[in-house]
Coordinates of C-alpha atoms and ligand atoms in Angstrom, one line a residue:
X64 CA -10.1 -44.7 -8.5
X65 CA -9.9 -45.0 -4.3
X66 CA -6.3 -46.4 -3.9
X67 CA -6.6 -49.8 -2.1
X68 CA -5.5 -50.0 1.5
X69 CA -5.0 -52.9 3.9
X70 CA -5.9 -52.1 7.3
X71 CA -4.4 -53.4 10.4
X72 CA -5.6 -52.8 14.4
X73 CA -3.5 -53.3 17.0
X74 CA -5.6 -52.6 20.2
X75 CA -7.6 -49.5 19.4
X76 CA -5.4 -48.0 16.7
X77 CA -6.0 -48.7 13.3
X78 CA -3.1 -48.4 10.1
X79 CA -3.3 -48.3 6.8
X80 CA -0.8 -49.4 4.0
X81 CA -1.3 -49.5 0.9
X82 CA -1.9 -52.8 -1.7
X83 CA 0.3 -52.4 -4.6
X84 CA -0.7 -54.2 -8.2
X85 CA 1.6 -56.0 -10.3
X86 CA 0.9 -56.3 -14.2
X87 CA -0.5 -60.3 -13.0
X88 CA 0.0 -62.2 -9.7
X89 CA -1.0 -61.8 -6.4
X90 CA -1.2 -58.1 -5.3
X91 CA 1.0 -57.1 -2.1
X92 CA 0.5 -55.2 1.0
X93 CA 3.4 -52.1 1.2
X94 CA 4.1 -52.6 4.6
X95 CA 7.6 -50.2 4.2
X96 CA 5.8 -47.8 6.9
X97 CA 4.9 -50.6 9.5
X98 CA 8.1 -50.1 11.9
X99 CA 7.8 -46.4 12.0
X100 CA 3.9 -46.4 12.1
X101 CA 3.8 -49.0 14.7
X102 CA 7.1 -50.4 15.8
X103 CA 6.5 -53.9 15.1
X104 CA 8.2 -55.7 12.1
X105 CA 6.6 -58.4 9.8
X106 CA 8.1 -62.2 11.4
X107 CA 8.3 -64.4 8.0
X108 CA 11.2 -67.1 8.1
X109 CA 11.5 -68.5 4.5
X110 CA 10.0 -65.3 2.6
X111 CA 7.0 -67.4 2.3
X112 CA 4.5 -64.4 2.2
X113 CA 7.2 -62.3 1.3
X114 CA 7.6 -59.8 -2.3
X115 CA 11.4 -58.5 -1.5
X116 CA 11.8 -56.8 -4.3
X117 CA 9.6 -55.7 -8.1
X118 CA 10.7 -57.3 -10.9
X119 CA 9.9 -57.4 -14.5
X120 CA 11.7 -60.5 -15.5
X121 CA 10.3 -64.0 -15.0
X122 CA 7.0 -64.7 -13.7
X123 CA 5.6 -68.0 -12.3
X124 CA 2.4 -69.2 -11.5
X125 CA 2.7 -72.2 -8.7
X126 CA -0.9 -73.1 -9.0
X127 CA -1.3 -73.0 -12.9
X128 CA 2.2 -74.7 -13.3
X129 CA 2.9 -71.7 -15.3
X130 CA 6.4 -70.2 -15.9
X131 CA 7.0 -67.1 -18.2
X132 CA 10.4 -65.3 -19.0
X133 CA 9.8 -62.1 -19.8
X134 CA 5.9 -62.3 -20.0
X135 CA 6.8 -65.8 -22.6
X136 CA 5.8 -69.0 -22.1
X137 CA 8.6 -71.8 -21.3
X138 CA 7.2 -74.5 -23.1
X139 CA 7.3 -71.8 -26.0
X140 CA 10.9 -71.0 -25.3
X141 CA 12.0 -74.4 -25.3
X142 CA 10.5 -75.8 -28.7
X143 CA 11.2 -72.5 -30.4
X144 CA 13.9 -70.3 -29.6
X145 CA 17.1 -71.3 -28.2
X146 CA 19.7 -70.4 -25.0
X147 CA 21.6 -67.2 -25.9
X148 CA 18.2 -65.9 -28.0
X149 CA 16.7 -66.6 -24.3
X150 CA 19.9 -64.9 -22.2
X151 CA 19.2 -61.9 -24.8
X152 CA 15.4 -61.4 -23.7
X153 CA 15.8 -61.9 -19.7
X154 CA 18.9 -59.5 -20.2
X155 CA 17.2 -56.9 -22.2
X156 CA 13.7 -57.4 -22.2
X157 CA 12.6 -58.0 -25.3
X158 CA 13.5 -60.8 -28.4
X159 CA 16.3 -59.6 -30.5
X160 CA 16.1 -59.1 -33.9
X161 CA 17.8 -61.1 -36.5
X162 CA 21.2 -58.9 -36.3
X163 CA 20.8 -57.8 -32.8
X164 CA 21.1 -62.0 -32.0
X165 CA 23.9 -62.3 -34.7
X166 CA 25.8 -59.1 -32.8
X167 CA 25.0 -60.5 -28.9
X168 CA 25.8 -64.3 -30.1
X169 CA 28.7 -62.7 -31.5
X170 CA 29.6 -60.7 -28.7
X171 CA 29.4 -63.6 -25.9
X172 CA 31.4 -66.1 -28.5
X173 CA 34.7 -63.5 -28.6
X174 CA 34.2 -63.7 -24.6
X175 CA 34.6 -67.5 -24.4
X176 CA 38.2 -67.8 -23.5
X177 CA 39.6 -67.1 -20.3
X178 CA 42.8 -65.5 -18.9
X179 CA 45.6 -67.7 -19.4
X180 CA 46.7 -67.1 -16.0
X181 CA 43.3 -68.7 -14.6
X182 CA 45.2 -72.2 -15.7
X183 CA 47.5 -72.2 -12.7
X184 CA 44.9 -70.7 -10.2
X185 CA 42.8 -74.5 -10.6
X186 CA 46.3 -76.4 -10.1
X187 CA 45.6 -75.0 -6.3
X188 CA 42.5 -77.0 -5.9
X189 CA 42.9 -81.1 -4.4
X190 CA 42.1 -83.1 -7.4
X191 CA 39.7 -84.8 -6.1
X192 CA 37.9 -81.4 -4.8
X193 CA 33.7 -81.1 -5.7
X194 CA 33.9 -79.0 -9.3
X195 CA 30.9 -76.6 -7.2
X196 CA 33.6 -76.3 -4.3
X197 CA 35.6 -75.3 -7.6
X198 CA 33.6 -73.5 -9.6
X199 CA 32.6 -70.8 -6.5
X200 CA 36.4 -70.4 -6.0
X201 CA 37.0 -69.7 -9.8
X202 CA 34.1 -67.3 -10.4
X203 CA 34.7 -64.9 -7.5
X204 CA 38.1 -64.9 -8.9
X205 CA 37.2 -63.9 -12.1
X206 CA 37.0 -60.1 -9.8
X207 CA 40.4 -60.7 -9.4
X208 CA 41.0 -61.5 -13.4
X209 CA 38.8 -58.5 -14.8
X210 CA 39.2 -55.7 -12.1
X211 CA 38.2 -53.4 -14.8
X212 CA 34.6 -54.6 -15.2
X213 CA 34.1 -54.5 -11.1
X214 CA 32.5 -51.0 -10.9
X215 CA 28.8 -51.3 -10.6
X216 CA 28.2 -47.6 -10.8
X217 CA 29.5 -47.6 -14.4
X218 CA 26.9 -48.9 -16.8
X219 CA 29.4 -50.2 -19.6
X220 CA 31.4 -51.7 -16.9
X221 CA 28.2 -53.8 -15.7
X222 CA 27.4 -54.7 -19.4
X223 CA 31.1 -56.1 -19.9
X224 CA 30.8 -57.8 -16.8
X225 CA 27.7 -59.6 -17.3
X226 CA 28.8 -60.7 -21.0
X227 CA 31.9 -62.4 -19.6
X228 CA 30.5 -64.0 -16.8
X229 CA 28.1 -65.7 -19.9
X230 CA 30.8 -66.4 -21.9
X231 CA 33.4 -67.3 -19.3
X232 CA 31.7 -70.0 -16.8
X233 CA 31.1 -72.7 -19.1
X234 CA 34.7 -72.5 -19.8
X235 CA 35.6 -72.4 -16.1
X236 CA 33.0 -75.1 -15.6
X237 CA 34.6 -77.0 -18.0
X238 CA 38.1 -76.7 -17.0
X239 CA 36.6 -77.7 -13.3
X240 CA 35.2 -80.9 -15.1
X241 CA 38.8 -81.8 -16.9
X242 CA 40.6 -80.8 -13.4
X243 CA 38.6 -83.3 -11.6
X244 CA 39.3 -85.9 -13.9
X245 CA 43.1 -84.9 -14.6
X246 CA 42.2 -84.8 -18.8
X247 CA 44.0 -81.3 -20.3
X248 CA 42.0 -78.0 -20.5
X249 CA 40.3 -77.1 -23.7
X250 CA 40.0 -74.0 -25.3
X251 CA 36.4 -72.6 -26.3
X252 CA 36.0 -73.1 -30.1
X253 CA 34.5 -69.8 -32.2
X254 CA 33.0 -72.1 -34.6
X255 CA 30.9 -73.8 -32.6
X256 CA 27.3 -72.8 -30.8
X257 CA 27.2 -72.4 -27.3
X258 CA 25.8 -75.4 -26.4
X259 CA 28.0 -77.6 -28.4
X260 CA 31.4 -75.5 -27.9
X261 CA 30.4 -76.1 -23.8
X262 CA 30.2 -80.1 -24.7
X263 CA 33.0 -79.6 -26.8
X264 CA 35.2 -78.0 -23.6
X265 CA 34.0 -81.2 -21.4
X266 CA 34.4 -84.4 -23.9
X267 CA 37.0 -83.8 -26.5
X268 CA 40.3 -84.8 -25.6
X269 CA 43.8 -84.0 -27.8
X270 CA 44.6 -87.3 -28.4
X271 CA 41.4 -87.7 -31.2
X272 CA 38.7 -85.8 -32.8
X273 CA 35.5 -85.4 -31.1
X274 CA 32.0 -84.6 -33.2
X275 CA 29.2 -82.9 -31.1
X276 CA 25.8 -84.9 -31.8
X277 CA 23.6 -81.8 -32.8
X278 CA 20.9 -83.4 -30.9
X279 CA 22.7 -83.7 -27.6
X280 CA 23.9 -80.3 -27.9
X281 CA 19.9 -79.1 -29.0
X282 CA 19.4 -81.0 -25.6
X283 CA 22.0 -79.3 -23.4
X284 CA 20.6 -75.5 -24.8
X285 CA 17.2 -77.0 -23.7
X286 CA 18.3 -78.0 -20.5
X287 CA 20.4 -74.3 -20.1
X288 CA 16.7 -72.8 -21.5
X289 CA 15.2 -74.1 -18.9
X290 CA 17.4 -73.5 -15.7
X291 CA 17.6 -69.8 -17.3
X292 CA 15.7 -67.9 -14.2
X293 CA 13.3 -68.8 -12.1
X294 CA 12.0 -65.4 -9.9
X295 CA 13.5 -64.7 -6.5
X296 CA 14.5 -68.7 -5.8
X297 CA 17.2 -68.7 -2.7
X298 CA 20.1 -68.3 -5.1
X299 CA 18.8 -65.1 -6.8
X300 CA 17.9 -64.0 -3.7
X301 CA 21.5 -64.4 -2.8
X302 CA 22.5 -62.4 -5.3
X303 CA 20.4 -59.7 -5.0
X304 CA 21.3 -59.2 -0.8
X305 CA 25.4 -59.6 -1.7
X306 CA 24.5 -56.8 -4.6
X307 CA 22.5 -54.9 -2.7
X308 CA 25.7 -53.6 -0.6
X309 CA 27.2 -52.6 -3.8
X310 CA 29.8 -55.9 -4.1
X311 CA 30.8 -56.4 -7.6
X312 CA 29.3 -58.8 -9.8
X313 CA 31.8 -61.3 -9.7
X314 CA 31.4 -62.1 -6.1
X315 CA 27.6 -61.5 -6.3
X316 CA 27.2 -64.1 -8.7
X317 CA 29.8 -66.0 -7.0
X318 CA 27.4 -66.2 -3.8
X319 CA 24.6 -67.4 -6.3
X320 CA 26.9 -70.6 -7.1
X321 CA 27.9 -71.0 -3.9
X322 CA 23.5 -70.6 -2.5
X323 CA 23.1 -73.0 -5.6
X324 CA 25.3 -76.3 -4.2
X325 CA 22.4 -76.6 -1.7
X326 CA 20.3 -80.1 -1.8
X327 CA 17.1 -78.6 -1.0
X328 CA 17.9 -76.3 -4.2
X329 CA 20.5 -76.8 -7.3
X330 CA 21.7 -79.6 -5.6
X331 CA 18.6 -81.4 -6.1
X332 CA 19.3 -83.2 -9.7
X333 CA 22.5 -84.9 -8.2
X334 CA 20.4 -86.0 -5.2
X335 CA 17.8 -87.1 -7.4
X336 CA 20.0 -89.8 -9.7
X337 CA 21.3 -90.5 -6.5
X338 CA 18.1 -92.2 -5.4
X339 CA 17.1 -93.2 -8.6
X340 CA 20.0 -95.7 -8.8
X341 CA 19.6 -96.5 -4.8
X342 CA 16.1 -97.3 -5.8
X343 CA 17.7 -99.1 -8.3
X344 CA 14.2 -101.5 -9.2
X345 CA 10.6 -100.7 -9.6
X346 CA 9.6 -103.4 -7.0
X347 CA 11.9 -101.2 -4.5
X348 CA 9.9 -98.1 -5.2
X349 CA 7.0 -98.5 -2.5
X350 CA 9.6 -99.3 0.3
X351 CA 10.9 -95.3 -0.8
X352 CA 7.6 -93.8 -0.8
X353 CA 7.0 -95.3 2.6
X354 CA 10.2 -93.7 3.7
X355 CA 9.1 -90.6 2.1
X356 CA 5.7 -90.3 4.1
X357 CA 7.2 -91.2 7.3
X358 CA 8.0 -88.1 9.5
X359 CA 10.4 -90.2 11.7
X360 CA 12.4 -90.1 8.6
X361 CA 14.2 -87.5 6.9
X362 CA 14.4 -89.4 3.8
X363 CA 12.7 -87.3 0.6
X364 CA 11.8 -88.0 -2.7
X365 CA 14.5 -85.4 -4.3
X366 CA 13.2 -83.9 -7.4
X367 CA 9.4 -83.8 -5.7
X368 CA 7.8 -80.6 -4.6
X369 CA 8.7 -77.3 -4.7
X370 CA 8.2 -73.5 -2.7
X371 CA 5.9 -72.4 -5.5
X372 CA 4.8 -74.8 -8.1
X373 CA 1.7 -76.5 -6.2
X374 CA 1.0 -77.9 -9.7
X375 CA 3.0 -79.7 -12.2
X376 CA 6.3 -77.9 -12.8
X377 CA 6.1 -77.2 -16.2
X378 CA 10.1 -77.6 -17.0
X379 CA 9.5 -80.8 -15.4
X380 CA 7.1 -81.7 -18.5
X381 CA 10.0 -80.9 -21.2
X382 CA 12.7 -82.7 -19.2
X383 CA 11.0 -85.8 -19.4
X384 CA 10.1 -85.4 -23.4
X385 CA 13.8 -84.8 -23.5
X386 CA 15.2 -87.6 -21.2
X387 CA 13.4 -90.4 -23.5
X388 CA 14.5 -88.3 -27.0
X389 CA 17.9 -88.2 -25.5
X390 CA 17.9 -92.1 -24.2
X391 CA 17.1 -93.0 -27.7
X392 CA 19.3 -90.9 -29.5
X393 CA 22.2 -92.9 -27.5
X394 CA 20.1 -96.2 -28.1
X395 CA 19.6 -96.6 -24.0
X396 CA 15.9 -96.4 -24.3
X397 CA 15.3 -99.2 -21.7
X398 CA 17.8 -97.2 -19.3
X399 CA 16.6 -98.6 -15.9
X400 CA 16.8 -95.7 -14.0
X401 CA 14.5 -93.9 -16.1
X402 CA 12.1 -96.8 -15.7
X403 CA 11.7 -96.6 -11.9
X404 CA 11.6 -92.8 -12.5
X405 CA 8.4 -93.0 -14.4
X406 CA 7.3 -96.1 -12.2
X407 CA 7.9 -93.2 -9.1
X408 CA 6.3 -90.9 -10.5
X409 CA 3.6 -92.7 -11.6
X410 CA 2.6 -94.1 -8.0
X411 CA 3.4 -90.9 -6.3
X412 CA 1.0 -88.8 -8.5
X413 CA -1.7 -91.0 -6.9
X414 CA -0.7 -91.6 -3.3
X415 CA -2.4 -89.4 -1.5
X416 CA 0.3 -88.2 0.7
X417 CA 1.7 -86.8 -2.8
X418 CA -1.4 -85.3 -4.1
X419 CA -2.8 -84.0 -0.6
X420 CA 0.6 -81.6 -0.5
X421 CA 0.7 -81.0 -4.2
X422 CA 4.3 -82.2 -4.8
X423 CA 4.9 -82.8 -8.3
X424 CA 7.8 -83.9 -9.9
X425 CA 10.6 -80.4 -10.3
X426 CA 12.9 -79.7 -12.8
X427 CA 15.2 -81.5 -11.4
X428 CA 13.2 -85.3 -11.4
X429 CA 14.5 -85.9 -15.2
X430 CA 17.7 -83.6 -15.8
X431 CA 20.0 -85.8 -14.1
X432 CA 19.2 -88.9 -16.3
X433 CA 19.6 -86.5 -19.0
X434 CA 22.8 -85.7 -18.3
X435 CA 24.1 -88.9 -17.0
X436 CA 23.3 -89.8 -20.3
X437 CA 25.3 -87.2 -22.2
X438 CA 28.2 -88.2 -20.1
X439 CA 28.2 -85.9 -16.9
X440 CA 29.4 -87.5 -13.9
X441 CA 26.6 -86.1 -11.3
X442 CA 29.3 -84.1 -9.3
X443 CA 28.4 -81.7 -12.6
X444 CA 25.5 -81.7 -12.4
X445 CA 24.6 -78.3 -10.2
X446 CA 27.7 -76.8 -12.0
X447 CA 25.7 -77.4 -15.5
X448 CA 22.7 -75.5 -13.5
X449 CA 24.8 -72.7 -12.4
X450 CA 26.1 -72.3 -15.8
X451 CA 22.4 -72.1 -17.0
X452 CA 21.1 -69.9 -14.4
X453 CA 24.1 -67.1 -14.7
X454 CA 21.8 -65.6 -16.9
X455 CA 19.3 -65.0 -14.9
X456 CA 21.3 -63.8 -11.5
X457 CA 23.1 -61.4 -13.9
X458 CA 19.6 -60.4 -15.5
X459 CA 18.6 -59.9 -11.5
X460 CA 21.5 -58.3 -10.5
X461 CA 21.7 -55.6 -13.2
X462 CA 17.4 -54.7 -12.5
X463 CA 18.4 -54.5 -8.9
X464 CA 21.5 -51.9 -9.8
X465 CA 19.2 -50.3 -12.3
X466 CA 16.2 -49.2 -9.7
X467 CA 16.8 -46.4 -8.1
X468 CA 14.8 -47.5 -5.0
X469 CA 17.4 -49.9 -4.4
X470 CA 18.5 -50.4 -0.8
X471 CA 20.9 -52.3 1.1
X472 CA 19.2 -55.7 2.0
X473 CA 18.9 -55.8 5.9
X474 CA 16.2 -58.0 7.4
X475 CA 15.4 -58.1 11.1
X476 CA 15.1 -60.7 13.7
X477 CA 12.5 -62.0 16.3
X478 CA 15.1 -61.8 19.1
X479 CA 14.8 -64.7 21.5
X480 CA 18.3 -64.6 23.3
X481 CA 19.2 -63.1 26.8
X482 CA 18.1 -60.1 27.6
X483 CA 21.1 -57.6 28.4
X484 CA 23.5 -59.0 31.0
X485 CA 26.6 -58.3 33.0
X486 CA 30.0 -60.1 32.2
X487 CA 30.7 -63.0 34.8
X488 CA 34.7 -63.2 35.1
X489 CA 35.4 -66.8 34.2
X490 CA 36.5 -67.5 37.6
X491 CA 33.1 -66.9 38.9
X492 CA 31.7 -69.3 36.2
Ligands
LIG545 N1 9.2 -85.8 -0.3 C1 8.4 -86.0 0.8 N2 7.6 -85.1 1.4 C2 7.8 -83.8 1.0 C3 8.7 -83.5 0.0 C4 9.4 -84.5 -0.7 N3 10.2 -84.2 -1.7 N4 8.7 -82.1 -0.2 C5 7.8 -81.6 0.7 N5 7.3 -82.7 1.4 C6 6.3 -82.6 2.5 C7 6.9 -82.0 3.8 O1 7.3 -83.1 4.6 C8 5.7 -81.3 4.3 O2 4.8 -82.2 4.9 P1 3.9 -81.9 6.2 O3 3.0 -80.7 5.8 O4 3.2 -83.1 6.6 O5 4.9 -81.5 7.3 C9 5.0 -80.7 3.1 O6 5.3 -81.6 2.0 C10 5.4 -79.3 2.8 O7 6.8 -79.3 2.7 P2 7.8 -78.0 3.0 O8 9.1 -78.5 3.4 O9 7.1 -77.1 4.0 O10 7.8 -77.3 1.6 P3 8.8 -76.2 1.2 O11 8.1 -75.3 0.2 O12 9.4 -75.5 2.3 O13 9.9 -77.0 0.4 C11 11.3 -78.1 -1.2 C12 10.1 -77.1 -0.9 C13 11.7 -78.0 -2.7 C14 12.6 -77.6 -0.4 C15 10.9 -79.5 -0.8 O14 9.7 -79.9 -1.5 C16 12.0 -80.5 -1.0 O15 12.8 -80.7 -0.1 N6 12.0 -81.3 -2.1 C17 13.1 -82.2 -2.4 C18 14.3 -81.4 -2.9 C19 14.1 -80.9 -4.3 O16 13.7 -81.6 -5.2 N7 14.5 -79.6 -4.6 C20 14.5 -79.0 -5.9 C21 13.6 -77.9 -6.0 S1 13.4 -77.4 -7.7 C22 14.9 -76.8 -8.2 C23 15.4 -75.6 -7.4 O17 14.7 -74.7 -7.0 O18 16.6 -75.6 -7.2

């Protein structure tokens, strides 16, 4: 079969590069050769038309609405399996088997607990600092913690790394949580599943005895499911460039948190509740989508839109199943905010501003009435996505290590500075 070649003519010379195929997805244009074949470099602020990297790990389809983790359907993921079955297939690839779940559950539940010493490194922090200005302090410390899981080179080294960063920041993420509200630190609890030791670590308090709701905690592992991975989003890609220069995982993942805290990205389920509650009434809701639409404003509808999905996102679909299980579970079914969040949605799936740019409702539209519910001030509520997504940065990070075509990140610039100049002595200025 002829190898397929994209051709590009710049005056009278013509290049070739070759178009590389993925297993599904758009094919790409290896354009690796272009600076040394032509001298020119590719100009593409935002990595909108950009592959920077193969991966095997999550796939998403923006037109279809379609998200897979390892070649699986989310919607499959979140009715059937469950978060640490789901950290064991982005890490390794496959589903485990019964035992080889028992062993990695196992495994990441021994990790839970953190160095003692970590206790007085919080009492550093204002007590009224943001748990994410928190939580990226505390997790590049944990290089300081574990120094001897810091060499990337070292396979085992990587593996023990990666299970205590999945064992070890819901801890720290619940310590940040009781710090900020001056309540004790709780251990982890062995007995307890993931989900419900991490709700256990946040809510229960010394003074009485506090009983996870199965269903809240089967709602937090769904919430963790589905904030897993999501491809090369601008936090993974974060980790991949501070990994790419060999940094240790700690820090890389670190970066990740820190990439995370933006509005436009993690930050976005905060922002959302945010204007939910400033909406506050359905009759308010076409005053917002007015502010929305105009471009003298830079008012958004947070939780609308997104870089890829031009369709519904499909997490988006589960959160809101979830949000109205959860709401009745805790008997606030006629919660208000989640009224003018379907009212919003409603109208803005018909406006035609909406529907001309394809914004759909993200991920992030319901979580944060889900959460609120559960208890989480909204200052946690990118920390509880950080938590989730560790998985899949460490997933990232480890392919990235793994390929041996890996090279140090190093984009390059459309320079539109001065051109070289001499120095003017400042008293000639
Ligand atoms: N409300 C109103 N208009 C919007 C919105 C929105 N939420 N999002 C995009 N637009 C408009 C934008 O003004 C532009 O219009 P025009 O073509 O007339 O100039 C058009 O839609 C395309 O927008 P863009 O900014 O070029 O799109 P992008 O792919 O660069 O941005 C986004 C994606 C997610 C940053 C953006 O949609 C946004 O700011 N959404 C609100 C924040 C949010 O919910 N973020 C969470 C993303 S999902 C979770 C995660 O990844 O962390």
């Amino acid at each position: 079969m002829t190898e397929k070649v994209a051709k590009l003519t710049l005056g009278d010379q013509t290049y070739e590069f070759p178009v590389l195929e993925g297993s599904v997805g758009p094919e790409v244009i290896d354009i690796r050769s272009l600076y040394s074949k032509t001298g020119l470099f590719t100009y593409d602020p935002g990595f909108t038309s950009t592959a920077a990297c193969d991966s095997s790990i999550t796939y998403i389809d923006g037109d279809k609405g379609e998200l897979l983790y390892r070649g699986y359907p989310i919607d499959q993921l979140a009715e059937k399996s469950s978060y640490l079955e789901v950290c064991y297939l982005l890490l390794y690839g496959e589903l485990p088997t019964k035992s080889q779940l028992a062993e990695f559950d196992d495994l990441v539940t021994r990790h839970t607990m953190v160095h003692e010493q970590m206790h007085y490194f919080y009492r550093g922090f204002r007590r009224d600092a943001h748990p994410m200005a928190v939580m990226t302090g505390v997790v590049g410390a944990m290089a300081a913690f574990y120094h001897d899981s810091t060499d990337i080179n070292d396979p085992q080294q990587r593996e023990i790394a990666s299970i205590r960063m999945i064992a070890k920041i819901p801890t720290l993420a619940a310590m940040a949580y009781k710090y900020s509200i001056g309540q004790p630190f709780v251990y982890p609890r062995n007995d307890l599943d993931y989900a419900s030791n991490f709700l256990h670590m946040c809510f229960s308090v010394p003074a009485e005895e506090y009983k996870v709701n199965p269903e809240i905690a089967r709602a937090m592992d769904l919430i963790f499911t589905l904030h897993a991975d999501h491809e090369q989003n601008a936090s993974t890609s974060t980790v991949r460039l501070s990994g790419s220069s060999d940094a240790n995982p700690f820090a890389c993942i670190a970066a990740g948190v820190a990439c995370l805290w933006g509005p436009a990205h993690g930050g976005a389920n905060e922002a959302a509740l945010n204007m939910l509650r400033e909406i506050g009434t359905v009759e308010r809701i076409p005053e917002f989508i007015a502010r929305a639409k105009d471009k003298n404003d830079p008012f958004r509808l947070m939780g609308f839109g997104h870089r890829v999905y031009k369709n519904y996102d499909p997490r988006a679909k589960v959160m809101q199943e979830t949000a109205r299980k959860v709401l009745d579970i805790l008997g606030v079914e006629n919660n208000p905010t989640l009224q003018v969040a379907k009212e919003l949605e409603r109208i803005a799936l018909e406006d035609e501003y909406f529907v001309e740019r394809k914004l759909y409702p993200n991920v992030d539209f319901y979580s944060g009435i889900i959460l609120n519910a559960v208890g989480f001030p909204t200052s946690m509520f990118t920390v509880l996505f950080a938590v989730a997504r560790t998985v899949g940065w460490i997933a990232q990070w480890k392919e990235m290590i793994a390929d041996p075509q890996k090279k140090i990140g190093r984009p390059r610039q459309l320079y539109n500075g001065s051109p070289a100049r001499d120095y003017t002595p400042i008293s000639a200025r």
